[in-house]
Short mmCIF file of C-alpha atoms and ligand atoms in Angstrom, two decimals:
data_model
loop_
_atom_site.label_atom_id
_atom_site.label_comp_id
_atom_site.label_asym_id
_atom_site.label_seq_id
_atom_site.Cartn_x
_atom_site.Cartn_y
_atom_site.Cartn_z
CA MET A 1 13.42 -20.39 16.40
CA ASP A 2 11.40 -21.36 14.00
CA ARG A 3 13.09 -22.86 10.93
CA ILE A 4 11.98 -24.09 7.33
CA ARG A 5 12.27 -27.66 5.95
CA ILE A 6 12.33 -28.51 2.17
CA ARG A 7 12.66 -31.46 0.00
CA GLY A 8 13.66 -30.21 -3.23
CA GLY A 9 13.16 -31.12 -6.83
CA ARG A 10 9.74 -30.50 -7.30
CA PRO A 11 8.85 -28.26 -10.13
CA LEU A 12 6.54 -25.53 -9.21
CA ASN A 13 3.47 -25.10 -10.87
CA GLY A 14 0.20 -22.65 -10.17
CA ARG A 15 -0.43 -19.28 -8.87
CA ILE A 16 1.25 -16.53 -6.23
CA ALA A 17 -0.40 -13.68 -5.19
CA ILE A 18 1.88 -10.69 -4.88
CA GLY A 19 1.82 -8.60 -2.04
CA GLY A 20 2.06 -4.77 -1.75
CA ALA A 21 5.64 -3.58 -1.82
CA LYS A 22 7.36 -3.24 1.72
CA ASN A 23 9.94 -0.61 0.44
CA ALA A 24 7.00 1.50 -0.81
CA ALA A 25 4.67 0.76 2.17
CA LEU A 26 7.31 1.68 5.02
CA PRO A 27 7.61 5.19 3.72
CA LEU A 28 4.16 5.68 2.74
CA MET A 29 3.27 4.86 6.53
CA ALA A 30 5.52 7.45 7.50
CA ALA A 31 3.82 10.20 5.61
CA GLY A 32 1.10 9.97 7.92
CA LEU A 33 2.42 12.00 9.96
CA LEU A 34 2.65 15.15 7.60
CA THR A 35 -1.16 15.47 7.96
CA ASP A 36 -3.79 15.59 10.93
CA GLU A 37 -6.18 14.15 8.64
CA THR A 38 -6.62 10.57 7.76
CA LEU A 39 -4.32 8.71 5.26
CA CYS A 40 -5.81 5.35 4.35
CA LEU A 41 -3.03 2.77 2.68
CA ARG A 42 -4.33 -0.41 0.85
CA ASN A 43 -3.01 -3.41 -0.26
CA LEU A 44 -0.63 -3.37 3.03
CA PRO A 45 1.56 -6.74 2.87
CA ASP A 46 1.49 -8.19 6.38
CA LEU A 47 4.81 -8.16 7.57
CA ALA A 48 7.09 -7.93 10.52
CA ASP A 49 8.65 -4.74 9.58
CA ILE A 50 4.88 -3.00 8.69
CA HIS A 51 4.05 -4.23 12.20
CA THR A 52 7.28 -2.44 13.71
CA MET A 53 6.26 0.72 11.79
CA LEU A 54 2.81 0.38 13.30
CA GLN A 55 4.27 0.24 16.68
CA LEU A 56 6.53 2.83 16.06
CA LEU A 57 4.17 5.16 14.73
CA SER A 58 1.55 4.70 17.43
CA GLN A 59 4.15 5.47 19.99
CA HIS A 60 4.08 8.70 18.31
CA GLY A 61 0.34 9.13 18.91
CA VAL A 62 -0.79 8.02 15.55
CA ALA A 63 -4.29 6.37 15.71
CA VAL A 64 -4.01 3.15 13.76
CA GLU A 65 -7.12 1.27 12.43
CA LEU A 66 -5.68 -1.72 10.67
CA ASN A 67 -8.59 -4.25 9.45
CA GLY A 68 -8.62 -7.20 6.87
CA GLY A 69 -9.08 -7.50 2.98
CA ASP A 70 -9.24 -4.60 1.03
CA PRO A 71 -13.05 -4.13 1.12
CA ALA A 72 -12.52 -2.29 -2.46
CA GLY A 73 -11.61 -5.65 -3.75
CA GLY A 74 -8.99 -5.93 -6.27
CA ALA A 75 -5.59 -6.18 -4.35
CA THR A 76 -5.58 -8.69 -1.24
CA GLY A 77 -3.65 -6.86 0.69
CA ARG A 78 -4.62 -5.38 3.96
CA VAL A 79 -6.32 -1.82 4.81
CA VAL A 80 -4.80 0.85 7.35
CA ARG A 81 -5.93 4.06 8.59
CA LEU A 82 -3.40 6.47 10.10
CA ARG A 83 -4.46 9.69 11.98
CA ALA A 84 -1.88 11.76 13.26
CA ASP A 85 -3.89 14.45 15.00
CA ASP A 86 -2.80 14.03 18.37
CA ILE A 87 1.04 13.90 18.04
CA HIS A 88 2.51 13.40 21.91
CA ASN A 89 5.99 12.06 21.40
CA LEU A 90 8.58 13.20 18.91
CA THR A 91 11.17 10.45 19.94
CA ALA A 92 11.84 7.29 17.94
CA PRO A 93 13.49 5.27 20.16
CA TYR A 94 16.49 2.90 19.85
CA ASP A 95 14.95 -0.07 20.74
CA ILE A 96 12.65 0.29 18.00
CA VAL A 97 14.90 1.74 15.47
CA ARG A 98 17.51 -0.86 16.09
CA LYS A 99 15.15 -3.66 14.71
CA MET A 100 14.23 -1.43 11.50
CA ARG A 101 16.35 0.85 9.68
CA ALA A 102 13.52 2.35 7.74
CA SER A 103 12.02 3.72 10.98
CA VAL A 104 14.41 6.30 10.21
CA LEU A 105 11.72 7.80 7.52
CA VAL A 106 10.00 9.22 10.38
CA LEU A 107 12.61 11.99 10.71
CA GLY A 108 11.95 14.01 8.20
CA PRO A 109 7.94 14.13 8.42
CA LEU A 110 8.33 14.96 11.86
CA LEU A 111 10.72 17.88 11.63
CA ALA A 112 8.68 19.29 8.84
CA ARG A 113 5.29 19.15 10.50
CA PHE A 114 6.50 19.95 14.05
CA GLY A 115 9.91 21.39 13.91
CA GLN A 116 11.66 18.96 15.98
CA ALA A 117 12.42 15.42 15.72
CA THR A 118 14.97 13.08 17.86
CA VAL A 119 15.39 9.99 16.23
CA SER A 120 17.97 7.13 17.26
CA LEU A 121 20.59 6.34 14.73
CA PRO A 122 19.90 3.38 12.99
CA GLY A 123 23.29 1.41 13.54
CA GLY A 124 24.48 -1.12 11.21
CA CYS A 125 23.04 -4.44 9.78
CA ALA A 126 24.79 -7.06 8.66
CA ILE A 127 24.81 -6.18 5.09
CA GLY A 128 26.51 -2.86 5.85
CA THR A 129 27.38 0.29 8.08
CA ARG A 130 24.07 1.64 6.55
CA PRO A 131 24.98 5.30 7.27
CA VAL A 132 22.44 8.24 7.62
CA ASP A 133 24.66 11.17 6.65
CA LEU A 134 23.20 12.02 3.52
CA HIS A 135 19.77 12.19 5.29
CA ILE A 136 21.13 14.31 8.23
CA LYS A 137 23.40 16.71 5.41
CA GLY A 138 19.91 17.22 3.15
CA LEU A 139 17.89 18.21 5.98
CA ALA A 140 20.42 20.68 7.53
CA ARG A 141 20.46 21.99 3.82
CA LEU A 142 16.67 22.63 4.53
CA GLY A 143 17.37 25.14 7.57
CA ALA A 144 17.58 22.27 10.36
CA GLU A 145 19.70 22.12 13.21
CA ILE A 146 21.05 18.99 14.10
CA ASP A 147 23.07 17.38 16.83
CA LEU A 148 24.35 13.95 17.30
CA ASP A 149 24.63 13.03 20.89
CA ASP A 150 24.44 9.61 22.73
CA GLY A 151 23.19 7.73 19.71
CA TYR A 152 20.46 9.90 18.65
CA ILE A 153 19.82 12.30 15.80
CA ARG A 154 18.49 15.62 17.47
CA ALA A 155 16.57 17.67 14.91
CA ARG A 156 15.14 21.23 15.51
CA ALA A 157 13.50 23.66 13.12
CA PRO A 158 11.67 26.09 15.22
CA LYS A 159 11.16 28.35 12.37
CA GLY A 160 10.27 25.89 10.04
CA LEU A 161 12.12 24.50 7.04
CA THR A 162 13.23 26.64 3.82
CA GLY A 163 13.55 24.94 0.48
CA ALA A 164 17.17 24.69 -1.15
CA VAL A 165 18.72 22.66 -3.72
CA ILE A 166 20.32 19.29 -2.90
CA ARG A 167 22.38 17.28 -4.87
CA PHE A 168 23.10 14.05 -3.49
CA PRO A 169 26.57 13.00 -4.14
CA LEU A 170 25.34 9.02 -4.17
CA VAL A 171 21.88 7.52 -4.92
CA SER A 172 20.05 6.90 -1.74
CA VAL A 173 16.54 5.32 -1.41
CA GLY A 174 15.95 6.58 2.04
CA ALA A 175 17.85 9.61 1.88
CA THR A 176 15.40 10.88 -0.93
CA GLU A 177 12.27 9.77 0.58
CA ASN A 178 13.31 11.64 3.82
CA LEU A 179 14.03 14.59 1.99
CA LEU A 180 11.05 14.73 -0.25
CA MET A 181 8.37 14.27 2.47
CA ALA A 182 10.35 17.30 4.16
CA ALA A 183 10.28 19.41 1.60
CA THR A 184 6.62 18.94 0.95
CA LEU A 185 6.18 21.70 4.28
CA ALA A 186 9.02 23.73 3.88
CA ARG A 187 8.77 26.97 2.45
CA GLY A 188 9.58 27.80 -1.33
CA GLU A 189 11.20 25.57 -3.81
CA THR A 190 13.43 22.25 -2.88
CA VAL A 191 15.10 20.48 -5.84
CA LEU A 192 16.71 17.12 -4.98
CA GLU A 193 19.31 16.46 -7.91
CA ASN A 194 20.47 12.79 -8.46
CA ALA A 195 17.48 11.17 -6.69
CA ALA A 196 16.90 7.67 -6.74
CA ARG A 197 14.16 6.44 -9.07
CA GLU A 198 12.96 3.53 -7.55
CA PRO A 199 9.10 2.77 -8.26
CA GLU A 200 8.78 2.95 -4.51
CA ILE A 201 9.71 6.51 -4.25
CA GLY A 202 7.42 7.10 -7.75
CA ASP A 203 4.56 5.74 -5.35
CA LEU A 204 5.26 7.71 -2.66
CA ALA A 205 5.28 10.85 -4.61
CA ALA A 206 2.15 10.14 -6.47
CA CYS A 207 0.60 9.55 -2.53
CA LEU A 208 2.01 12.83 -1.31
CA ASN A 209 0.68 14.77 -4.39
CA ALA A 210 -2.66 13.26 -3.33
CA MET A 211 -2.47 14.68 0.08
CA GLY A 212 -2.08 18.25 -1.59
CA ALA A 213 1.98 18.20 -1.81
CA ARG A 214 3.51 19.80 -5.17
CA ILE A 215 6.03 17.39 -6.25
CA THR A 216 7.06 17.43 -10.08
CA GLY A 217 9.66 15.25 -11.92
CA ILE A 218 8.48 12.04 -10.34
CA GLY A 219 10.40 9.11 -12.11
CA THR A 220 13.19 11.17 -12.50
CA ASP A 221 16.48 11.69 -10.94
CA MET A 222 15.50 15.33 -10.62
CA LEU A 223 12.66 16.05 -8.08
CA ARG A 224 11.20 19.55 -7.80
CA VAL A 225 8.89 20.26 -4.70
CA THR A 226 7.01 23.38 -4.25
CA GLY A 227 6.16 23.64 -0.35
CA VAL A 228 2.64 24.03 0.91
CA ASP A 229 1.58 25.01 4.65
CA ARG A 230 -0.37 21.75 5.17
CA LEU A 231 -1.40 18.60 3.53
CA HIS A 232 -5.03 16.69 3.65
CA GLY A 233 -5.96 12.86 4.12
CA ALA A 234 -5.51 10.73 0.97
CA ASP A 235 -6.81 6.70 0.01
CA HIS A 236 -3.74 5.28 -1.30
CA GLY A 237 -2.95 1.74 -2.88
CA VAL A 238 0.31 0.32 -2.01
CA LEU A 239 2.18 -0.80 -5.87
CA PRO A 240 3.10 -4.49 -6.27
CA ASP A 241 6.54 -5.77 -4.57
CA ARG A 242 8.58 -5.80 -7.39
CA ILE A 243 11.24 -7.45 -5.11
CA GLU A 244 8.89 -10.42 -4.45
CA THR A 245 7.66 -11.02 -7.85
CA ALA A 246 10.97 -11.61 -9.26
CA THR A 247 12.17 -13.56 -6.16
CA TYR A 248 9.12 -15.96 -6.85
CA ALA A 249 9.89 -15.87 -10.88
CA MET A 250 13.41 -16.86 -9.83
CA ALA A 251 11.97 -19.87 -7.72
CA ALA A 252 10.15 -21.34 -10.53
CA ALA A 253 12.67 -20.76 -12.77
CA MET A 254 15.33 -22.88 -10.67
CA THR A 255 12.57 -25.58 -10.22
CA GLY A 256 11.20 -25.64 -13.70
CA GLY A 257 7.45 -25.54 -14.10
CA SER A 258 5.16 -22.54 -14.87
CA VAL A 259 3.91 -19.69 -12.41
CA GLU A 260 1.55 -16.94 -13.00
CA LEU A 261 2.59 -14.28 -10.29
CA THR A 262 -0.85 -12.46 -9.93
CA GLY A 263 -0.94 -8.98 -9.16
CA ALA A 264 2.48 -8.14 -10.35
CA ASP A 265 3.54 -5.48 -12.55
CA MET A 266 6.06 -6.59 -15.18
CA GLY A 267 6.82 -2.62 -15.89
CA LEU A 268 8.46 -2.30 -12.58
CA MET A 269 11.43 -4.72 -12.95
CA GLU A 270 12.86 -4.40 -16.65
CA ALA A 271 16.34 -5.18 -15.40
CA ALA A 272 15.24 -8.32 -13.69
CA VAL A 273 13.21 -9.51 -16.81
CA GLY A 274 16.23 -8.67 -18.81
CA VAL A 275 18.65 -11.13 -16.80
CA LEU A 276 15.84 -13.71 -16.45
CA SER A 277 15.00 -13.95 -20.34
CA GLU A 278 18.88 -13.85 -21.15
CA ALA A 279 19.29 -16.71 -18.84
CA GLY A 280 16.50 -18.75 -20.74
CA VAL A 281 13.24 -18.00 -18.49
CA SER A 282 10.44 -16.96 -20.52
CA LEU A 283 8.21 -14.37 -18.78
CA ALA A 284 5.13 -12.92 -20.52
CA ALA A 285 2.44 -10.63 -19.04
CA SER A 286 -0.71 -12.72 -18.43
CA GLU A 287 -4.16 -11.34 -17.40
CA HIS A 288 -3.76 -11.11 -13.95
CA GLY A 289 0.00 -10.26 -13.74
CA LEU A 290 2.59 -12.21 -15.08
CA THR A 291 3.62 -15.86 -16.09
CA VAL A 292 6.80 -17.30 -15.28
CA THR A 293 7.92 -20.75 -17.29
CA ARG A 294 10.97 -22.74 -17.69
CA ASN A 295 10.24 -25.55 -19.87
CA GLY A 296 13.02 -27.86 -19.58
CA ALA A 297 15.69 -26.36 -21.22
CA GLY A 298 18.78 -25.57 -19.28
CA LEU A 299 19.64 -21.90 -17.55
CA SER A 300 22.52 -20.00 -18.95
CA GLY A 301 24.89 -18.17 -17.04
CA VAL A 302 24.52 -14.37 -17.26
CA ASP A 303 26.79 -11.56 -15.63
CA VAL A 304 25.11 -9.13 -13.26
CA THR A 305 25.84 -5.94 -11.68
CA THR A 306 23.52 -4.28 -9.17
CA GLN A 307 22.82 -0.46 -9.64
CA PRO A 308 20.56 2.04 -8.25
CA TYR A 309 17.11 1.86 -10.18
CA PRO A 310 16.53 1.08 -13.31
CA GLY A 311 19.45 -1.32 -13.20
CA PHE A 312 19.71 -4.42 -11.41
CA PRO A 313 18.28 -4.43 -7.74
CA THR A 314 20.67 -5.21 -4.98
CA ASP A 315 17.72 -7.05 -3.35
CA LEU A 316 17.64 -9.77 -5.91
CA GLN A 317 21.74 -10.05 -5.77
CA ALA A 318 21.34 -13.07 -3.77
CA GLN A 319 18.58 -14.62 -5.50
CA VAL A 320 20.06 -14.18 -8.97
CA MET A 321 23.37 -15.55 -7.59
CA THR A 322 21.57 -18.67 -6.77
CA LEU A 323 19.65 -19.23 -9.82
CA MET A 324 23.53 -19.16 -11.55
CA THR A 325 24.81 -21.87 -9.21
CA VAL A 326 22.73 -24.20 -11.18
CA ALA A 327 23.16 -22.52 -14.54
CA ASP A 328 25.28 -23.70 -17.71
CA GLY A 329 28.68 -21.88 -17.79
CA ALA A 330 29.90 -18.93 -15.52
CA ALA A 331 28.32 -15.83 -14.27
CA MET A 332 30.05 -12.74 -12.74
CA ILE A 333 27.98 -11.16 -9.59
CA THR A 334 28.95 -7.71 -8.91
CA GLU A 335 27.75 -5.82 -5.90
CA THR A 336 28.02 -2.22 -6.06
CA ILE A 337 25.86 -0.93 -3.51
CA PHE A 338 26.31 -2.49 -0.25
CA GLU A 339 29.79 -3.42 1.08
CA ASN A 340 28.81 -6.93 2.84
CA ARG A 341 25.98 -8.48 1.14
CA PHE A 342 27.80 -12.04 -0.13
CA MET A 343 26.98 -13.87 3.01
CA HIS A 344 24.56 -16.22 1.64
CA VAL A 345 27.72 -17.69 -0.63
CA PRO A 346 29.23 -19.66 2.22
CA GLU A 347 25.58 -21.12 2.96
CA LEU A 348 25.17 -21.87 -0.68
CA ALA A 349 28.69 -23.66 -0.97
CA ARG A 350 27.54 -26.02 2.05
CA MET A 351 25.14 -27.19 -0.52
CA GLY A 352 27.72 -27.60 -3.42
CA ALA A 353 27.55 -24.04 -5.18
CA ASP A 354 30.98 -23.38 -6.80
CA ILE A 355 31.51 -19.49 -6.03
CA GLN A 356 34.69 -17.71 -5.60
CA VAL A 357 34.32 -13.97 -4.00
CA LYS A 358 37.11 -11.25 -4.79
CA GLY A 359 35.90 -7.97 -2.98
CA PRO A 360 32.73 -6.79 -4.59
CA VAL A 361 32.71 -9.74 -7.42
CA ALA A 362 31.37 -13.19 -7.08
CA MET A 363 32.24 -15.93 -9.90
CA VAL A 364 29.60 -18.39 -9.85
CA ARG A 365 30.35 -21.41 -11.75
CA GLY A 366 27.29 -23.85 -12.70
CA VAL A 367 27.49 -27.11 -11.27
CA ALA A 368 24.97 -30.02 -12.11
CA GLY A 369 22.70 -29.68 -9.25
CA LEU A 370 22.80 -28.74 -5.32
CA SER A 371 22.42 -31.16 -1.97
CA GLY A 372 20.00 -29.98 0.91
CA ALA A 373 21.92 -29.18 3.89
CA PRO A 374 21.15 -27.40 6.96
CA VAL A 375 21.77 -23.75 6.52
CA MET A 376 21.74 -20.38 8.32
CA ALA A 377 19.88 -17.12 7.41
CA THR A 378 21.42 -14.08 7.83
CA ASP A 379 19.72 -11.24 6.60
CA LEU A 380 16.17 -11.09 4.49
CA ARG A 381 17.38 -11.56 1.01
CA ALA A 382 20.19 -14.20 1.73
CA SER A 383 17.50 -15.80 3.64
CA VAL A 384 15.26 -16.03 0.69
CA SER A 385 17.99 -17.35 -1.48
CA LEU A 386 18.42 -20.24 0.62
CA ILE A 387 14.91 -21.26 0.35
CA LEU A 388 15.42 -20.98 -3.53
CA ALA A 389 18.15 -23.16 -3.24
CA GLY A 390 16.33 -25.67 -1.09
CA LEU A 391 13.57 -25.88 -3.50
CA ALA A 392 16.03 -27.04 -6.50
CA ALA A 393 18.35 -29.18 -4.40
CA GLU A 394 18.47 -32.83 -4.31
CA GLY A 395 17.30 -33.85 -0.58
CA GLU A 396 16.27 -32.22 2.26
CA THR A 397 17.29 -28.45 3.42
CA THR A 398 16.67 -26.85 6.64
CA VAL A 399 16.87 -23.03 6.78
CA ASN A 400 17.25 -21.85 10.46
CA ARG A 401 16.58 -17.98 11.55
CA VAL A 402 13.78 -17.97 9.56
CA TYR A 403 12.43 -14.44 11.36
CA HIS A 404 14.57 -12.50 8.90
CA LEU A 405 12.34 -14.02 6.18
CA ASP A 406 9.23 -12.76 8.12
CA ARG A 407 10.60 -9.24 7.65
CA GLY A 408 9.94 -9.18 3.65
CA TYR A 409 7.74 -12.26 2.65
CA ALA A 410 4.38 -13.20 3.82
CA ASP A 411 3.06 -16.27 3.61
CA LEU A 412 6.01 -17.63 2.06
CA VAL A 413 5.77 -21.47 3.01
CA SER A 414 1.63 -21.45 1.62
CA LYS A 415 2.37 -19.55 -1.26
CA LEU A 416 5.19 -22.19 -2.25
CA ALA A 417 3.33 -25.49 -0.77
CA GLY A 418 0.17 -24.12 -3.07
CA CYS A 419 2.49 -24.78 -5.77
CA GLY A 420 3.82 -28.28 -5.36
CA ALA A 421 6.96 -27.33 -3.18
CA GLU A 422 7.33 -29.89 -0.13
CA ILE A 423 8.05 -27.19 2.03
CA GLU A 424 7.20 -26.82 6.11
CA ARG A 425 7.71 -24.15 8.78
CA ILE A 426 8.91 -25.89 12.18
CA GLY A 427 8.57 -24.19 15.26
CA ASP A 428 10.75 -24.73 18.30
C1 EPZ B 1 16.58 0.83 0.74
O1 EPZ B 1 17.34 0.85 1.76
C2 EPZ B 1 15.76 -0.45 0.66
N1 EPZ B 1 15.14 -0.52 2.08
C3 EPZ B 1 16.74 -1.49 0.65
O2 EPZ B 1 16.30 -2.85 1.02
C4 EPZ B 1 17.67 -1.51 -0.54
O3 EPZ B 1 18.16 -2.46 -0.70
C5 EPZ B 1 18.20 -0.04 -0.74
O4 EPZ B 1 17.37 0.97 -0.76
C6 EPZ B 1 18.87 0.04 -2.27
O5 EPZ B 1 17.97 0.02 -2.94
C7 EPZ B 1 14.02 0.41 2.12
O6 EPZ B 1 13.42 0.88 1.16
C8 EPZ B 1 13.41 0.10 3.22
P1 EPZ B 1 20.38 3.44 0.40
P2 EPZ B 1 18.13 2.44 2.53
O7 EPZ B 1 20.19 4.78 1.20
O8 EPZ B 1 17.17 3.78 1.59
C9 EPZ B 1 24.94 4.24 1.28
C10 EPZ B 1 15.35 -4.80 1.69
O9 EPZ B 1 16.04 -5.67 1.49
N2 EPZ B 1 24.37 5.60 2.17
O10 EPZ B 1 19.79 3.54 -1.21
O11 EPZ B 1 18.97 2.13 3.29
C11 EPZ B 1 24.24 3.09 1.86
O12 EPZ B 1 25.04 2.94 2.91
C12 EPZ B 1 16.22 -3.55 2.32
O13 EPZ B 1 14.43 -4.75 1.32
C13 EPZ B 1 25.17 6.45 2.41
O14 EPZ B 1 26.31 6.39 2.72
O15 EPZ B 1 19.27 2.22 1.37
C14 EPZ B 1 24.42 2.27 0.54
O16 EPZ B 1 25.70 1.81 0.40
C15 EPZ B 1 17.61 -3.92 2.18
N3 EPZ B 1 24.33 7.30 3.46
C16 EPZ B 1 23.66 2.95 -0.61
O17 EPZ B 1 23.97 4.27 -0.06
C17 EPZ B 1 23.47 7.72 3.69
O18 EPZ B 1 22.72 8.49 4.32
C18 EPZ B 1 22.41 2.99 -0.86
O19 EPZ B 1 21.71 2.80 0.42
C19 EPZ B 1 22.47 6.73 3.22
C20 EPZ B 1 22.97 5.76 2.33
#
C-alpha cells in the first residue's frame, strides 16, 4: 500500500489549482441517468470516487466518453460525456456500492426514469453507520413501493412517481439530492422541506434545470419541483471544491507562507473563512481565486461546531482541529453531524497534539509544535489532516493507507511540492 513521506517545517509559497467539487460531480453524474440525451460535465476532478461512479454508470449501460482538459479552456478539470440511451441493467451491485456510498444516488434517477431500481444498501463506513432511511422514506412518499431484503433496496414505481410534500426530520445532503432528482420526473409538484443547502445541491439543481427540470427555491431549505415528462441533455461546469480549497488554506496557515488557490470561490466557504480569519489567517479574493497568508503572527485557538451548510462543514473538522493543535490557547471542536469522526485524534496525539475527547466534543490545547511520526489514515478527511500535521511538524512523518486520500484530493503531493513542501509518495 502506498504511503506519503513528509519532512515538515517548510512554509508553503506559490499557487495551487483547485479542482471541481467531488461532492457536486458525483450527483451530477448520477443525473445523467435521467435523460437519453448527452449530459456533458466539465471541470470534473480526477479522483478515485469519480472513476467508481463511472464504473457504476457503465454497468447500468451508460455510454461514457472521458477526455482530457476542458477544450473550452477555463477550468483545468476533465470533460465527461454521459449518454443513458441504452440502459440494460437497473441494479447497483454491492461490490461497487460498498466502495463508495454515493452510489446510492443512482436510486432516485433509475426509479424516476425506469420505474424500478435495485440498489445495494451502502452499509456503514469509518465515520458512522450512515443510514439511508431518509432516501427510502422520501421515495415512498413519492409513491414508490420499497422492500429491503438480502442487503438490497428493491424499489418499484410501475405507474411512475407522484409529487408530494416531503419534510426531512434532519438535514441530509444525499437524501435531498436523491429526492430532488426523482422529483424532476414525478407527476405534479414536489416540495422538499428542511432540504440541505450545500452549494453542491445548488449546482445539481442548476444542471437539472438546464436539462429541462422545473426547480425553484434553489439555495433555500425549501425546494419546489414541478415534474416534467422527460429531461434533455445539457453542458454543465462543476463548481470548485470548497473543501479542497479550505484544506489547502489550512495547510498554508499551518506552515506559514502565502498561497494563491486558483479557481477557488471564496463565496462558497464563508463559515471556514470566518474561522480562519478569527484564528489569525488572512484570506483575500484574488484575480484567479483566493490568496491565503499567514505572515509570521501566531494562530489563535477558535471554538468550532460543525453544522449543515451554511454552518462550518463537517468535512473540514479534522483539518481545523489539526490547525488548532498548534494555535495559542484552546479550541473546543464539536462534531454534530457524524457519530465517529474523531479517528484522527489518536494519530495527532502520536505527533504530540494535546486533545481530550468527550463524546462529540474534542478539547484541543495548542502546543509549541508537533513532531513527525508514522501515522495511519482512516478516512478521507482524517487522512488529509495528518498530511497537514506532517507539513508543520518537526522531522519526518509517514502517512500510511493513503488510498483514502486518492478519493478526494487529486495530485495532492505535486500540488504541495509545487509550493515548497518536502513531500513524496512511496509505493510498496
Ligand atoms: C454528504 O454525505 C457528503 N458526501 C459527505 O462528504 C458529507 O460529510 C455529508 O454530506 C455532510 O455534509 C457526498 O456528498 C458524496 P448526509 P451524505 O446524508 O449525503 C444522517 C466527504 O468526506 N442520515 O448529509 O451521506 C447521517 O447518518 C464525505 O466528502 C440519516 O440518518 O451525508 C448523518 O449523521 C464524507 N439517514 C447526517 O444524516 C439518511 O437517510 C448527515 O448525512 C441520510 C443521512
